[in-house]
Every structure is written in C-alpha cells, then in structure tokens.
CSV table of C-alpha atoms in Angstrom, one decimal:
chain,number,residue,atom,x,y,z
T,7,MET,CA,0.0,0.0,0.0
T,8,THR,CA,1.1,3.5,-0.7
T,9,ASN,CA,-1.3,5.4,1.5
T,10,ILE,CA,-0.1,8.7,3.0
T,11,CYS,CA,-1.4,9.6,6.4
T,12,CYS,CA,-0.8,12.4,8.8
T,13,SER,CA,-2.2,12.9,12.3
T,14,ASN,CA,-2.6,15.9,14.6
T,15,LEU,CA,-0.2,18.2,12.6
T,16,SER,CA,0.2,21.6,14.2
T,17,LYS,CA,2.3,24.4,13.1
T,18,SER,CA,2.6,28.0,14.1
T,19,TYR,CA,4.6,30.9,12.7
T,20,GLN,CA,5.6,33.6,15.2
T,21,GLY,CA,2.7,32.8,17.5
T,22,ILE,CA,0.1,32.6,14.7
T,23,GLN,CA,-1.4,29.1,14.4
T,24,SER,CA,-1.2,28.0,10.8
T,25,LEU,CA,-2.2,24.3,11.3
T,26,VAL,CA,-4.3,23.1,14.3
T,27,ALA,CA,-4.1,19.3,15.0
T,28,THR,CA,-4.9,18.4,11.4
T,29,SER,CA,-5.2,14.8,10.3
T,30,LEU,CA,-5.9,13.3,7.0
T,31,CYS,CA,-5.4,10.0,5.1
T,32,LEU,CA,-4.9,9.8,1.3
T,33,LYS,CA,-5.7,6.5,-0.3
T,34,GLN,CA,-3.5,5.0,-3.1
T,35,GLY,CA,-4.5,6.3,-6.5
T,36,SER,CA,-7.1,8.8,-5.2
T,37,VAL,CA,-7.3,12.5,-6.0
T,38,THR,CA,-8.0,14.7,-3.0
T,39,GLY,CA,-8.5,18.4,-3.1
T,40,LEU,CA,-7.6,20.9,-0.4
T,41,LEU,CA,-9.9,23.9,-0.7
T,42,GLY,CA,-9.7,27.0,1.5
T,43,PRO,CA,-9.2,30.8,1.4
T,44,ASN,CA,-5.8,32.4,1.3
T,45,GLY,CA,-3.9,31.8,4.6
T,46,ALA,CA,-6.1,28.8,5.5
T,47,GLY,CA,-3.1,26.5,6.0
T,48,LYS,CA,-3.2,24.6,2.7
T,49,SER,CA,0.4,25.1,1.7
T,50,THR,CA,1.6,24.6,5.2
T,51,LEU,CA,-0.1,21.3,5.4
T,52,ILE,CA,1.5,20.2,2.1
T,53,LYS,CA,4.9,21.4,3.2
T,54,CYS,CA,4.6,19.5,6.5
T,55,ILE,CA,3.7,16.3,4.6
T,56,LEU,CA,6.8,16.8,2.3
T,57,GLY,CA,9.1,17.7,5.3
T,58,LEU,CA,9.8,21.2,3.9
T,59,VAL,CA,8.3,22.6,7.0
T,60,GLN,CA,8.8,21.0,10.4
T,61,ALA,CA,5.5,20.6,12.3
T,62,ASP,CA,5.5,21.7,15.9
T,63,SER,CA,3.6,18.5,16.8
T,64,GLY,CA,1.9,15.5,15.1
T,65,SER,CA,3.3,12.9,12.7
T,66,VAL,CA,3.4,12.1,9.0
T,67,ASP,CA,3.3,8.5,7.9
T,68,ILE,CA,4.7,7.8,4.4
T,69,PRO,CA,6.0,4.3,3.6
T,70,ALA,CA,9.7,4.5,2.8
T,71,HIS,CA,9.3,3.1,-0.7
T,72,VAL,CA,6.7,5.7,-1.8
T,73,ARG,CA,7.9,8.1,-4.5
T,74,ILE,CA,6.3,11.6,-4.4
T,75,GLY,CA,6.5,14.3,-7.0
T,76,TYR,CA,5.9,17.9,-6.0
T,77,LEU,CA,4.8,20.9,-7.9
T,78,PRO,CA,5.3,24.0,-5.8
T,79,GLU,CA,3.2,27.1,-5.9
T,80,LEU,CA,4.3,29.5,-8.6
T,81,ALA,CA,6.6,26.8,-10.0
T,82,GLN,CA,9.9,28.7,-9.6
T,83,LEU,CA,12.6,27.1,-11.7
T,84,PRO,CA,16.3,27.9,-12.1
T,85,PRO,CA,16.1,30.8,-14.6
T,86,SER,CA,19.3,30.4,-16.7
T,87,VAL,CA,19.1,26.7,-17.6
T,88,THR,CA,16.9,25.1,-20.3
T,89,ALA,CA,13.8,23.0,-19.8
T,90,TRP,CA,15.7,20.0,-21.3
T,91,GLN,CA,18.6,20.4,-18.8
T,92,THR,CA,16.2,20.7,-15.9
T,93,ILE,CA,14.3,17.6,-16.8
T,94,ARG,CA,17.6,15.7,-17.3
T,95,LEU,CA,18.6,16.6,-13.8
T,96,ALA,CA,15.2,15.4,-12.4
T,97,LEU,CA,15.8,12.1,-14.2
T,98,GLN,CA,19.4,11.8,-12.9
T,99,LEU,CA,18.2,12.5,-9.4
T,100,SER,CA,15.6,9.8,-9.7
T,101,ASN,CA,18.1,7.4,-11.3
T,102,LYS,CA,15.9,7.3,-14.4
T,103,PHE,CA,18.2,8.9,-16.9
T,104,SER,CA,18.6,6.2,-19.5
T,105,ASP,CA,19.4,8.1,-22.7
T,106,LYS,CA,19.1,11.5,-24.3
T,107,THR,CA,15.5,10.8,-25.4
T,108,ALA,CA,14.2,10.5,-21.9
T,109,PRO,CA,13.8,14.2,-21.1
T,110,SER,CA,12.2,14.8,-24.5
T,111,LEU,CA,9.6,12.1,-23.8
T,112,LEU,CA,8.6,13.8,-20.5
T,113,LEU,CA,8.5,17.3,-22.1
T,114,ASP,CA,6.3,15.8,-24.8
T,115,ARG,CA,4.1,14.2,-22.2
T,116,VAL,CA,3.3,17.6,-20.6
T,117,ARG,CA,2.8,19.1,-24.1
T,118,LEU,CA,5.6,21.6,-24.2
T,119,ALA,CA,6.3,22.5,-27.8
T,120,GLU,CA,9.7,21.2,-29.0
T,121,LYS,CA,10.9,24.6,-30.1
T,122,HIS,CA,11.1,25.7,-26.4
T,123,TRP,CA,13.0,22.7,-25.0
T,124,HIS,CA,16.4,24.3,-25.4
T,125,LYS,CA,15.5,27.8,-24.4
T,126,PRO,CA,16.4,29.3,-20.9
T,127,LEU,CA,13.6,29.0,-18.5
T,128,ARG,CA,13.7,32.8,-17.8
T,129,SER,CA,12.1,33.3,-21.2
T,130,PHE,CA,9.1,31.0,-20.4
T,131,SER,CA,5.6,32.1,-19.7
T,132,LYS,CA,4.0,31.0,-16.4
T,133,GLY,CA,2.0,28.3,-18.2
T,134,MET,CA,5.2,26.9,-19.8
T,135,ARG,CA,7.0,26.9,-16.5
T,136,GLN,CA,4.1,25.0,-14.9
T,137,ARG,CA,4.5,22.3,-17.6
T,138,VAL,CA,8.2,22.0,-17.0
T,139,ALA,CA,7.6,21.8,-13.3
T,140,LEU,CA,5.0,19.1,-13.8
T,141,ALA,CA,7.4,17.2,-16.1
T,142,TYR,CA,10.0,17.6,-13.3
T,143,ALA,CA,7.6,16.3,-10.7
T,144,ILE,CA,6.7,13.2,-12.7
T,145,ALA,CA,10.2,12.4,-13.8
T,146,GLY,CA,10.8,10.1,-10.9
T,147,ASP,CA,7.8,8.0,-11.9
T,148,PRO,CA,5.9,8.9,-8.6
T,149,GLN,CA,3.0,7.1,-7.0
T,150,TRP,CA,1.9,10.4,-5.6
T,151,LEU,CA,1.8,14.0,-6.9
T,152,ILE,CA,1.4,16.8,-4.5
T,153,LEU,CA,0.3,20.0,-6.3
T,154,ASP,CA,0.2,23.4,-4.7
T,155,GLU,CA,-2.1,25.7,-6.7
T,156,PRO,CA,-1.1,24.0,-10.0
T,157,MET,CA,-3.4,26.1,-12.2
T,158,SER,CA,-3.5,29.5,-10.6
T,159,GLY,CA,-2.5,32.2,-13.0
T,160,LEU,CA,-3.0,30.1,-16.1
T,161,ASP,CA,-5.3,31.3,-18.9
T,162,VAL,CA,-8.4,29.3,-19.8
T,163,MET,CA,-6.8,27.3,-22.5
T,164,GLY,CA,-3.7,26.6,-20.3
T,165,ARG,CA,-5.9,25.5,-17.4
T,166,LYS,CA,-7.9,23.2,-19.6
T,167,GLN,CA,-4.8,21.5,-21.0
T,168,PHE,CA,-3.2,21.2,-17.6
T,169,LEU,CA,-6.3,19.6,-16.2
T,170,GLU,CA,-6.4,17.1,-19.0
T,171,ILE,CA,-2.7,16.2,-18.4
T,172,LEU,CA,-3.5,15.7,-14.7
T,173,LEU,CA,-6.5,13.5,-15.4
T,174,GLU,CA,-4.4,11.5,-17.8
T,175,LEU,CA,-1.8,11.0,-15.1
T,176,ASN,CA,-4.4,9.9,-12.6
T,177,LYS,CA,-5.7,7.3,-15.1
T,178,GLN,CA,-2.2,5.9,-15.0
T,179,GLY,CA,-2.6,5.3,-11.3
T,180,ILE,CA,-0.9,8.4,-9.8
T,181,GLY,CA,-2.6,9.6,-6.7
T,182,MET,CA,-2.8,13.3,-6.1
T,183,LEU,CA,-3.2,15.9,-3.4
T,184,VAL,CA,-4.2,19.1,-5.0
T,185,CYS,CA,-4.3,22.4,-3.2
T,186,SER,CA,-6.3,25.2,-4.8
T,187,HIS,CA,-8.8,27.9,-4.4
T,188,ILE,CA,-10.3,27.4,-7.8
T,189,VAL,CA,-13.4,25.4,-7.1
T,190,THR,CA,-14.3,24.4,-10.6
T,191,ASP,CA,-10.8,22.8,-11.2
T,192,LEU,CA,-11.1,20.8,-8.0
T,193,VAL,CA,-14.5,19.5,-8.9
T,194,ARG,CA,-13.4,18.4,-12.3
T,195,LEU,CA,-10.3,16.7,-10.9
T,196,CYS,CA,-11.0,15.4,-7.4
T,197,GLU,CA,-13.0,12.5,-5.8
T,198,ARG,CA,-13.2,14.3,-2.5
T,199,VAL,CA,-12.5,17.8,-1.4
T,200,LEU,CA,-11.4,18.8,2.1
T,201,LEU,CA,-12.4,22.2,3.2
T,202,ILE,CA,-9.6,23.8,5.3
T,203,HIS,CA,-10.1,26.9,7.3
T,204,GLN,CA,-7.9,28.6,9.9
T,205,GLY,CA,-5.6,25.6,10.0
T,206,SER,CA,-8.2,22.9,10.5
T,207,ILE,CA,-10.1,20.6,8.1
T,208,VAL,CA,-13.7,21.7,8.7
T,209,ASP,CA,-15.6,19.7,6.1
T,210,GLU,CA,-15.2,16.8,3.7
T,211,ILE,CA,-17.2,16.7,0.5
T,212,ASN,CA,-17.3,13.7,-1.9
T,213,ILE,CA,-17.5,14.7,-5.6
T,214,THR,CA,-19.5,12.2,-7.6
T,215,GLU,CA,-20.7,13.9,-10.8
T,216,HIS,CA,-17.9,16.4,-11.4
T,217,SER,CA,-20.6,18.9,-12.5
T,218,MET,CA,-21.1,22.6,-12.4
T,219,SER,CA,-23.9,22.2,-9.8
T,220,GLU,CA,-21.4,20.4,-7.5
T,221,ALA,CA,-19.0,23.2,-8.0
T,222,GLU,CA,-21.6,25.8,-7.0
T,223,ALA,CA,-22.6,23.7,-4.0
T,224,LEU,CA,-19.0,23.5,-2.9
T,225,GLU,CA,-18.4,27.2,-3.4
T,226,SER,CA,-21.4,28.0,-1.2
T,227,ARG,CA,-20.1,25.6,1.5
T,228,LEU,CA,-16.8,27.5,1.3
T,229,MET,CA,-18.5,30.9,1.6
T,230,GLN,CA,-20.6,29.7,4.5
T,231,THR,CA,-17.5,28.5,6.3
T,232,ALA,CA,-15.7,31.7,5.8
T,233,GLU,CA,-18.7,33.8,6.8
T,234,TYR,CA,-19.3,31.7,9.9
T,235,SER,CA,-15.8,32.3,11.1
T,236,HIS,CA,-16.1,36.0,10.6
T,237,GLU,CA,-19.2,36.2,12.8
Y,23,MET,CA,25.6,9.4,-11.8
Y,24,ASN,CA,25.8,10.2,-8.1
Y,25,LYS,CA,23.0,12.6,-7.1
Y,26,ALA,CA,25.2,15.1,-5.4
Y,27,LEU,CA,27.5,15.2,-8.4
Y,28,ALA,CA,24.6,15.6,-10.7
Y,29,LEU,CA,23.2,18.6,-8.8
Y,30,ALA,CA,26.7,20.1,-8.5
Y,31,ALA,CA,27.2,19.8,-12.2
Y,32,PHE,CA,23.7,21.3,-12.8
Y,33,SER,CA,24.6,24.2,-10.4
Y,34,LEU,CA,27.8,24.9,-12.4
Y,35,ARG,CA,25.8,24.8,-15.6
Y,36,GLU,CA,23.3,27.2,-14.1
Y,37,ILE,CA,26.1,29.6,-13.1
Y,38,LEU,CA,27.9,29.4,-16.4
Y,39,SER,CA,24.7,30.2,-18.3
Y,40,ALA,CA,24.0,33.3,-16.1
Y,41,PRO,CA,24.7,36.5,-18.0
Y,42,ALA,CA,26.3,38.0,-14.9
Y,43,TYR,CA,28.9,35.3,-14.8
Y,44,ARG,CA,29.7,35.8,-18.5
Y,45,ALA,CA,30.1,39.5,-17.8
Y,46,LEU,CA,32.6,38.7,-15.0
Y,47,ILE,CA,34.6,36.5,-17.3
Y,48,ALA,CA,34.7,39.2,-19.9
Y,49,SER,CA,35.6,41.8,-17.4
Y,50,THR,CA,38.9,40.0,-16.6
Y,51,LEU,CA,40.2,41.4,-19.9
Y,52,PHE,CA,39.1,45.0,-18.9
Y,53,ILE,CA,40.9,44.5,-15.5
Y,54,ALA,CA,44.1,43.5,-17.3
Y,55,ALA,CA,43.8,46.4,-19.7
Y,56,GLY,CA,43.1,48.8,-16.8
Y,57,ALA,CA,46.1,47.4,-14.8
Y,58,MET,CA,48.4,47.9,-17.8
Y,59,ALA,CA,47.1,51.4,-18.4
Y,60,ILE,CA,47.2,52.7,-14.8
Y,61,SER,CA,50.6,51.1,-14.0
Y,62,ASN,CA,52.1,53.0,-17.0
Y,63,LEU,CA,51.4,56.2,-15.1
Y,64,PHE,CA,54.0,55.2,-12.5
Y,65,LEU,CA,57.6,55.9,-13.3
Y,66,LEU,CA,59.2,53.1,-11.3
Y,67,GLU,CA,58.3,49.6,-10.5
Y,68,ASN,CA,55.2,49.7,-12.6
Y,69,ILE,CA,55.2,45.9,-13.0
Y,70,LYS,CA,54.6,45.7,-9.3
Y,71,VAL,CA,51.9,48.2,-9.4
Y,72,GLN,CA,50.4,46.2,-12.2
Y,73,LEU,CA,50.3,43.1,-10.0
Y,74,ASP,CA,48.8,45.1,-7.1
Y,75,LEU,CA,46.0,46.2,-9.5
Y,76,LEU,CA,45.5,42.7,-10.8
Y,77,TRP,CA,45.1,41.4,-7.3
Y,78,LEU,CA,42.6,44.1,-6.5
Y,79,GLY,CA,40.7,43.1,-9.7
Y,80,MET,CA,40.7,39.5,-8.7
Y,81,SER,CA,39.4,40.4,-5.2
Y,82,LEU,CA,36.6,42.6,-6.7
Y,83,LEU,CA,35.5,40.0,-9.2
Y,84,THR,CA,35.4,37.1,-6.9
Y,85,THR,CA,33.7,39.1,-4.2
Y,86,PHE,CA,31.1,40.1,-6.7
Y,87,TYR,CA,30.8,36.5,-7.8
Y,88,VAL,CA,30.2,35.1,-4.3
Y,89,LEU,CA,28.0,37.9,-3.1
Y,90,VAL,CA,25.8,38.4,-6.1
Y,91,ILE,CA,25.9,35.3,-8.2
Y,92,ALA,CA,26.3,32.6,-5.5
Y,93,GLY,CA,24.3,34.6,-3.0
Y,94,SER,CA,21.3,35.1,-5.2
Y,95,LEU,CA,21.4,31.4,-6.3
Y,96,LEU,CA,21.2,30.3,-2.7
Y,97,ALA,CA,18.8,33.0,-1.7
Y,98,GLN,CA,16.4,32.2,-4.6
Y,99,ASP,CA,16.6,28.5,-3.7
Y,100,PHE,CA,15.6,29.1,-0.1
Y,101,THR,CA,13.0,31.9,-0.6
Y,102,GLN,CA,11.4,31.0,-3.9
Y,103,GLY,CA,11.0,27.3,-3.4
Y,104,ILE,CA,13.6,26.1,-5.9
Y,105,ALA,CA,15.2,24.0,-3.2
Y,106,SER,CA,12.0,22.1,-2.8
Y,107,LEU,CA,12.5,20.7,-6.3
Y,108,PHE,CA,15.7,19.0,-5.3
Y,109,LEU,CA,14.9,18.0,-1.7
Y,110,PRO,CA,12.6,15.1,-2.4
Y,111,HIS,CA,15.6,13.3,-3.9
Y,112,MET,CA,18.3,13.9,-1.2
Y,113,SER,CA,18.9,15.1,2.3
Y,114,ARG,CA,19.2,18.8,3.1
Y,115,SER,CA,22.9,18.5,3.8
Y,116,THR,CA,23.6,16.7,0.5
Y,117,TYR,CA,21.6,19.3,-1.4
Y,118,LEU,CA,23.5,22.2,0.2
Y,119,ARG,CA,26.9,20.5,-0.2
Y,120,ALA,CA,26.1,19.9,-3.9
Y,121,ARG,CA,25.1,23.5,-4.5
Y,122,VAL,CA,28.2,24.7,-2.7
Y,123,PHE,CA,30.4,22.4,-4.8
Y,124,GLY,CA,28.9,23.8,-7.9
Y,125,ILE,CA,29.5,27.4,-6.7
Y,126,ILE,CA,33.1,26.6,-5.8
Y,127,ALA,CA,33.6,25.0,-9.3
Y,128,GLY,CA,32.4,28.3,-10.8
Y,129,LEU,CA,34.7,30.2,-8.6
Y,130,LEU,CA,37.7,28.1,-9.5
Y,131,LEU,CA,36.9,28.6,-13.2
Y,132,LEU,CA,36.8,32.3,-12.7
Y,133,LEU,CA,40.1,32.3,-10.8
Y,134,ALA,CA,41.7,30.1,-13.5
Y,135,VAL,CA,40.7,32.6,-16.2
Y,136,MET,CA,41.9,35.5,-14.0
Y,137,THR,CA,45.2,33.8,-13.3
Y,138,LEU,CA,45.8,33.1,-17.0
Y,139,VAL,CA,45.0,36.7,-17.9
Y,140,ALA,CA,47.2,38.0,-15.1
Y,141,THR,CA,50.1,35.8,-16.2
Y,142,ALA,CA,49.8,37.0,-19.7
Y,143,THR,CA,49.7,40.6,-18.5
Y,144,LEU,CA,52.8,40.0,-16.3
Y,145,ALA,CA,54.6,38.5,-19.3
Y,146,TRP,CA,53.7,41.5,-21.5
Y,147,GLY,CA,54.8,43.9,-18.7
Y,148,LEU,CA,58.1,42.1,-18.1
Y,149,ASN,CA,59.0,42.6,-21.8
Y,150,TYR,CA,59.0,46.4,-21.2
Y,151,THR,CA,60.4,46.5,-17.7
Y,152,PRO,CA,64.1,46.9,-17.0
Y,153,THR,CA,65.4,44.0,-15.0
Y,154,ALA,CA,66.3,46.1,-12.0
Y,155,GLN,CA,62.7,47.3,-11.6
Y,156,ALA,CA,61.3,43.8,-11.9
Y,157,HIS,CA,63.6,42.5,-9.2
Y,158,GLY,CA,61.9,39.8,-7.1
Y,159,VAL,CA,58.8,39.6,-9.2
Y,160,SER,CA,58.0,35.9,-9.7
Y,161,TRP,CA,56.1,34.1,-12.4
Y,162,TRP,CA,54.3,32.4,-9.6
Y,163,ALA,CA,52.9,35.7,-8.3
Y,164,PRO,CA,49.5,35.5,-10.2
Y,165,LEU,CA,49.0,31.9,-9.0
Y,166,MET,CA,49.8,32.8,-5.4
Y,167,LEU,CA,47.6,35.9,-5.5
Y,168,SER,CA,44.9,33.6,-7.0
Y,169,GLY,CA,45.3,31.2,-4.1
Y,170,MET,CA,45.0,34.0,-1.6
Y,171,THR,CA,41.9,35.3,-3.3
Y,172,LEU,CA,40.4,31.8,-3.3
Y,173,LEU,CA,40.8,31.6,0.5
Y,174,GLN,CA,39.1,35.1,0.9
Y,175,SER,CA,36.3,34.1,-1.4
Y,176,LEU,CA,35.6,30.9,0.5
Y,177,THR,CA,35.4,32.9,3.7
Y,178,ILE,CA,32.9,35.2,2.0
Y,179,LEU,CA,31.0,32.2,0.7
Y,180,SER,CA,30.8,30.8,4.2
Y,181,ILE,CA,29.4,34.2,5.3
Y,182,VAL,CA,26.8,33.9,2.5
Y,183,ILE,CA,25.9,30.3,3.5
Y,184,PHE,CA,25.5,31.3,7.1
Y,185,THR,CA,23.4,34.3,6.3
Y,186,CYS,CA,21.1,32.5,3.8
Y,187,SER,CA,20.5,29.7,6.3
Y,188,TRP,CA,18.5,31.9,8.7
Y,189,ALA,CA,17.6,35.1,6.9
Y,190,SER,CA,14.0,35.1,5.5
Y,191,GLY,CA,14.0,37.1,2.3
Y,192,LEU,CA,16.1,37.7,-0.7
Y,193,VAL,CA,16.9,41.3,0.1
Y,194,GLU,CA,17.6,40.4,3.8
Y,195,MET,CA,20.0,37.7,2.7
Y,196,MET,CA,21.9,39.9,0.2
Y,197,LEU,CA,22.0,42.8,2.6
Y,198,PHE,CA,23.3,41.0,5.6
Y,199,SER,CA,25.9,39.1,3.5
Y,200,GLY,CA,27.0,42.3,1.8
Y,201,VAL,CA,27.3,44.3,5.1
Y,202,PHE,CA,29.1,41.5,6.9
Y,203,THR,CA,31.6,41.2,4.0
Y,204,GLY,CA,32.0,44.9,3.7
Y,205,LEU,CA,32.8,45.2,7.4
Y,206,ALA,CA,35.3,42.3,7.1
Y,207,PHE,CA,37.2,44.3,4.5
Y,208,LEU,CA,36.9,47.7,6.2
Y,209,LEU,CA,37.2,47.0,9.9
Y,210,PRO,CA,40.8,45.6,10.0
Y,211,SER,CA,42.4,48.9,9.1
Y,212,VAL,CA,40.1,50.8,11.6
Y,213,MET,CA,41.0,48.1,14.2
Y,214,GLN,CA,44.7,48.6,13.5
Y,215,THR,CA,44.4,52.2,14.6
Y,216,MET,CA,42.0,51.5,17.4
Y,217,THR,CA,44.2,48.8,19.0
Y,218,SER,CA,47.3,51.0,18.9
Y,219,THR,CA,49.0,51.5,22.2
Y,220,GLU,CA,48.1,55.3,22.3
Y,221,VAL,CA,44.4,54.7,21.8
Y,222,MET,CA,44.3,51.8,24.3
Y,223,ALA,CA,46.0,53.9,27.0
Y,224,GLU,CA,43.2,56.5,26.7
Y,225,VAL,CA,40.1,54.4,26.7
Y,226,PRO,CA,38.4,52.7,29.7
Y,227,ASP,CA,39.1,49.0,30.3
Y,228,TRP,CA,35.7,47.7,29.1
Y,229,THR,CA,36.0,49.7,25.9
Y,230,ALA,CA,39.5,48.3,25.3
Y,231,ALA,CA,38.1,44.7,25.9
Y,232,LEU,CA,35.3,45.4,23.5
Y,233,ILE,CA,37.7,46.7,20.8
Y,234,HIS,CA,39.9,43.6,21.2
Y,235,ALA,CA,36.9,41.3,21.1
Y,236,VAL,CA,35.7,42.9,17.8
Y,237,ASP,CA,39.3,42.7,16.5
Y,238,TYR,CA,39.6,39.0,17.2
Y,239,LEU,CA,36.1,38.0,16.3
Y,240,PHE,CA,35.7,39.7,12.9
Y,241,PRO,CA,37.4,38.1,9.9
Y,242,ASP,CA,40.2,40.1,8.4
Y,243,MET,CA,39.7,39.8,4.7
Y,244,THR,CA,42.4,42.3,3.5
Y,245,GLY,CA,45.6,40.2,3.9
Y,246,ALA,CA,47.1,43.3,2.4
Y,247,ARG,CA,50.6,42.9,3.7
Y,248,ILE,CA,50.8,39.3,2.3
Y,249,ALA,CA,49.4,40.4,-1.1
Y,250,LEU,CA,51.9,43.2,-1.1
Y,251,ALA,CA,54.8,40.9,-0.4
Y,252,ILE,CA,53.7,38.5,-3.2
Y,253,ALA,CA,53.2,41.3,-5.7
Y,254,HIS,CA,56.5,43.0,-4.9
Y,255,GLY,CA,58.6,40.0,-4.6
Y,256,LEU,CA,59.3,40.5,-0.8
Y,257,PRO,CA,59.8,37.7,1.6
Y,258,LEU,CA,56.4,36.5,3.0
Y,259,PRO,CA,56.0,37.3,6.7
Y,260,PRO,CA,55.7,33.8,8.1
Y,261,ALA,CA,53.8,34.6,11.3
Y,262,GLU,CA,51.3,36.8,9.4
Y,263,LEU,CA,50.8,34.2,6.7
Y,264,THR,CA,50.2,31.4,9.2
Y,265,TRP,CA,47.8,33.6,11.2
Y,266,PHE,CA,45.9,34.6,8.0
Y,267,LEU,CA,45.6,30.9,6.9
Y,268,ILE,CA,44.4,29.7,10.3
Y,269,ALA,CA,42.0,32.6,10.8
Y,270,GLN,CA,40.4,32.1,7.3
Y,271,MET,CA,40.2,28.3,7.6
Y,272,GLY,CA,38.6,28.8,11.1
Y,273,TYR,CA,36.0,31.2,9.8
Y,274,ILE,CA,35.2,29.0,6.8
Y,275,MET,CA,34.7,25.9,9.0
Y,276,LEU,CA,32.8,27.7,11.7
Y,277,LEU,CA,30.4,29.7,9.6
Y,278,ALA,CA,29.8,26.9,7.1
Y,279,ALA,CA,29.1,24.4,9.9
Y,280,ALA,CA,26.7,26.9,11.6
Y,281,GLY,CA,25.0,27.5,8.2
Y,282,PHE,CA,24.5,23.8,7.5
Y,283,LEU,CA,23.1,23.2,10.9
Y,284,LEU,CA,20.7,26.1,10.7
Y,285,PHE,CA,19.6,25.1,7.2
Y,286,SER,CA,18.8,21.5,8.3
Y,287,ARG,CA,16.2,23.0,10.6
Y,288,ARG,CA,14.8,25.9,8.6
Y,289,ASP,CA,11.3,26.0,7.1
Y,290,LEU,CA,11.3,26.3,3.3
C-alpha cells in the first residue's frame, strides 16, 4: 500500500497558528483536493507532509518506498538553464536517466512544444514553466503527486490542457493531493475535497458527478465556512 | 551518476549560463587592460603596481561572484521554493553540499581565467620593464595571489551560506551578506588604529576589551601585507601568513558548519 497519512499536525509561525491538529489520510491512486481561502493553511499542510516545514507536533506516515512528485506554488525554476537540462537533472536525481530521449519524452508528455526545449527558463511564460515543473515532478515515476495551486495564474486554455494532463496521469494510477482555491478545477479533478479553514479541516465533500452544480454547492459551502468564522 | 555530483554539475551549468557570470569572465580582460594602463602612469616599479592592481581586480571580481551570483542562487533556492525541487531526492545536507560544490567550481573557473589573464599581463609587462625594476617579481605571483583570493572568497562564501541559512527574504540575505563582508574588508584597518598603544591607553578597560573582542572575532579579509609581499617579490611574513591561513580556515569551517546546521532546521 502507498497510503499517505498524517495525524494531529500543528504548526505556528511567530505565534500565529497555521495548522491546528490536522489529520488526513490519502488512499492510493485517489485524488483529494484541499480547498480554502488564502492563509487557511493549505500550503503549510502540504509542506509539512513533504518535510519542507517542520511541524510543531503531530506525525506524517509515508512508507519508505513511496515516490512523491511535488509541484510547488508559482513553479519557480532555475532561470538560466533550459527545460531539457532541468528535466535531465530530475531524471538523474531519480536514477531514471537512460538516454538522451528520456527528457524529450517527458516534455512531450506535458505538451511543451519542442521549439522551447532548449531555451532558458527565464524566457518562459507562467504556463510553460508550470508544464516544465510538472514534467520535473513526474520524472521520478511517482506514485503520488502533491500539487500546490497548479493552475493559478494560467489562462483558460492553459488550465484546460493542464487539467487534461493531470486527469491522464491519474488514469495511469498516480494519486494526487491538489491544493487550490479554484473550485471548478477541484470539482473536475477530485474525488473528494477537504475544506480547510484557519488551520483545520472543517468539512469533507465527496465529488460524484464532477458537474457545475457540484462546483456551485462546494463554493457556497466554502463561503458559509468563511462567513461563519467572521461572525 | 551520483545525485550530489549531478546537482553540483547542474549548479555549475546554471552559473555558467548566467549573463552576470559571462560578464565577469569578460571583465577579466578589462581589468588586465586597466592594470596595464594605470601602471604605466607610474615611473618606477610599474610591473609591481600592475600586480597590485590585478590582485585588486581578482578580489573585486570574486567578491562580486560570491555575493551576487552565488548569494542570489542560494537566496532564490531558499526563498522562492527552488530548493524544494531537489529536496525530495536527497537530504538537506547533501543538497546544500552539492550546491556549494557547484558554486566553488564556478569560482575556480573564474580564478583560473583571471590567473591566465594576469600571467599574460605579467609576461607582457616584463618585456617592457628593466630587469632592476622587476627584481623579485615571480612568475608564480599570479597563481599565489589567486590562491589567496580563493581563500578570501571561500570565507565570503561561508558568510553567505551562514546568512542565507537563517535570513528570511532575498533582500535580507543579500543585505546581511554584503554588510558583513564589507565590514570584514573595512574593519581591519580601523581596528589597527583602534588597537594602537596610544588609543588603548586613553580608553576605559571595558572599551578596550570590546575593541579587542571585535578585532579578534571579525574576519580580516584584507591580507594586504601578504598580497603586497607577493606582488612586490618581498619575503612572505611567516607569522602573518600562518595567522591569516588559520583565521580564514577557522572562519570558513565555523560559519559553514553553523550554516549547514541552521539550514537543516529551517522551514522552506
């Protein structure tokens, strides 16, 4: 089994509680969304799971053999190297670099046009950088992808294509934890969405139809949660 | 390929592709031309002045390299999430070691170019210098100055690693590293005056103790007398050379170790 579980994670920054005893379990191959307003603790939760941020208390249980790919928010990449060189590094770090075609196959998989492969990343648009970052994340042939705001800032076409790629990857058995505040994207992609607010998971919604009505219902739940906490 | 080696090679590639690094390589030629032009204004011993200027150029270029190119590479890694791309594949200490190896490789390459340019400049200068004026000037001088600059640069690099390991933003990291390095260059000459017998006799005991503490604790980056001895073909002052080497190595190890320790615990 490649389930990822964490229990009672708490984290505070300079006295401000960012995560409050948060627990969750992700089942192999599933797609779970984390939805919440800015500052709700989504990114902190993801970073605690990945070990980028050390939780004040609680534990994360990830089996040793599990491979996780991570797409950070804003997908910052080293600016002066090319997409091809970056993906080659990802393959080398995962011991998957077989030959010179391997990076090309990955860049092709995330639909980055070949004419951009050997250009420095500083000349890339946000959408193109997201694709390279996704190729980087899947280079190690992961069982899990953890995506932090993967589609924020992309145009409609870019979001549509990115979503299609993610759905394709899920069909191949890759489980995902997707953090976002774009409700429609989560509804299209996820099987369940966890509503996170002020550092706690306050609600869990199962997505069955991936329809617009479900997106509207989810949005109103989010609004209610936010309003309730303001009262 | 070993993961740390792969990341170190990638880091070097990243540095070599940066426009600022290419500008530094190109500016070695300007420094050589500048050294030749300015030294011609001196009537005597202009070859020695030329070596002084080349050493100054080496120091400036490598300081810029470490503070701006290496500093921004590490600062961006820590503050913009670039480090999180590499960390799923390796431990934090392996990651930082690999990055630092890449940075040092870039530094060595810059110094190699600078040494070659300085040697060529020295050869050109010796052609036009009467033997008496070039007395004591060694062909090894550019290489020795380069070695000294390497030691200085590694000290600055350890300052950068230390600062980046705890500072929170890009500006903060660059500012603290720059100020600390600037003080390390400027303070020694001020301290020399402050610790003179005349001054010490005039100040209260606690102030004298404070001045001595600052004098001992702050790294002395100038090494001016050693550089002067190398450039002018004078015998190297053994005590000063030994103290300089011990102090620099001490600062490098202490600051780098503290930097690695803090980085292993910082949130990214």
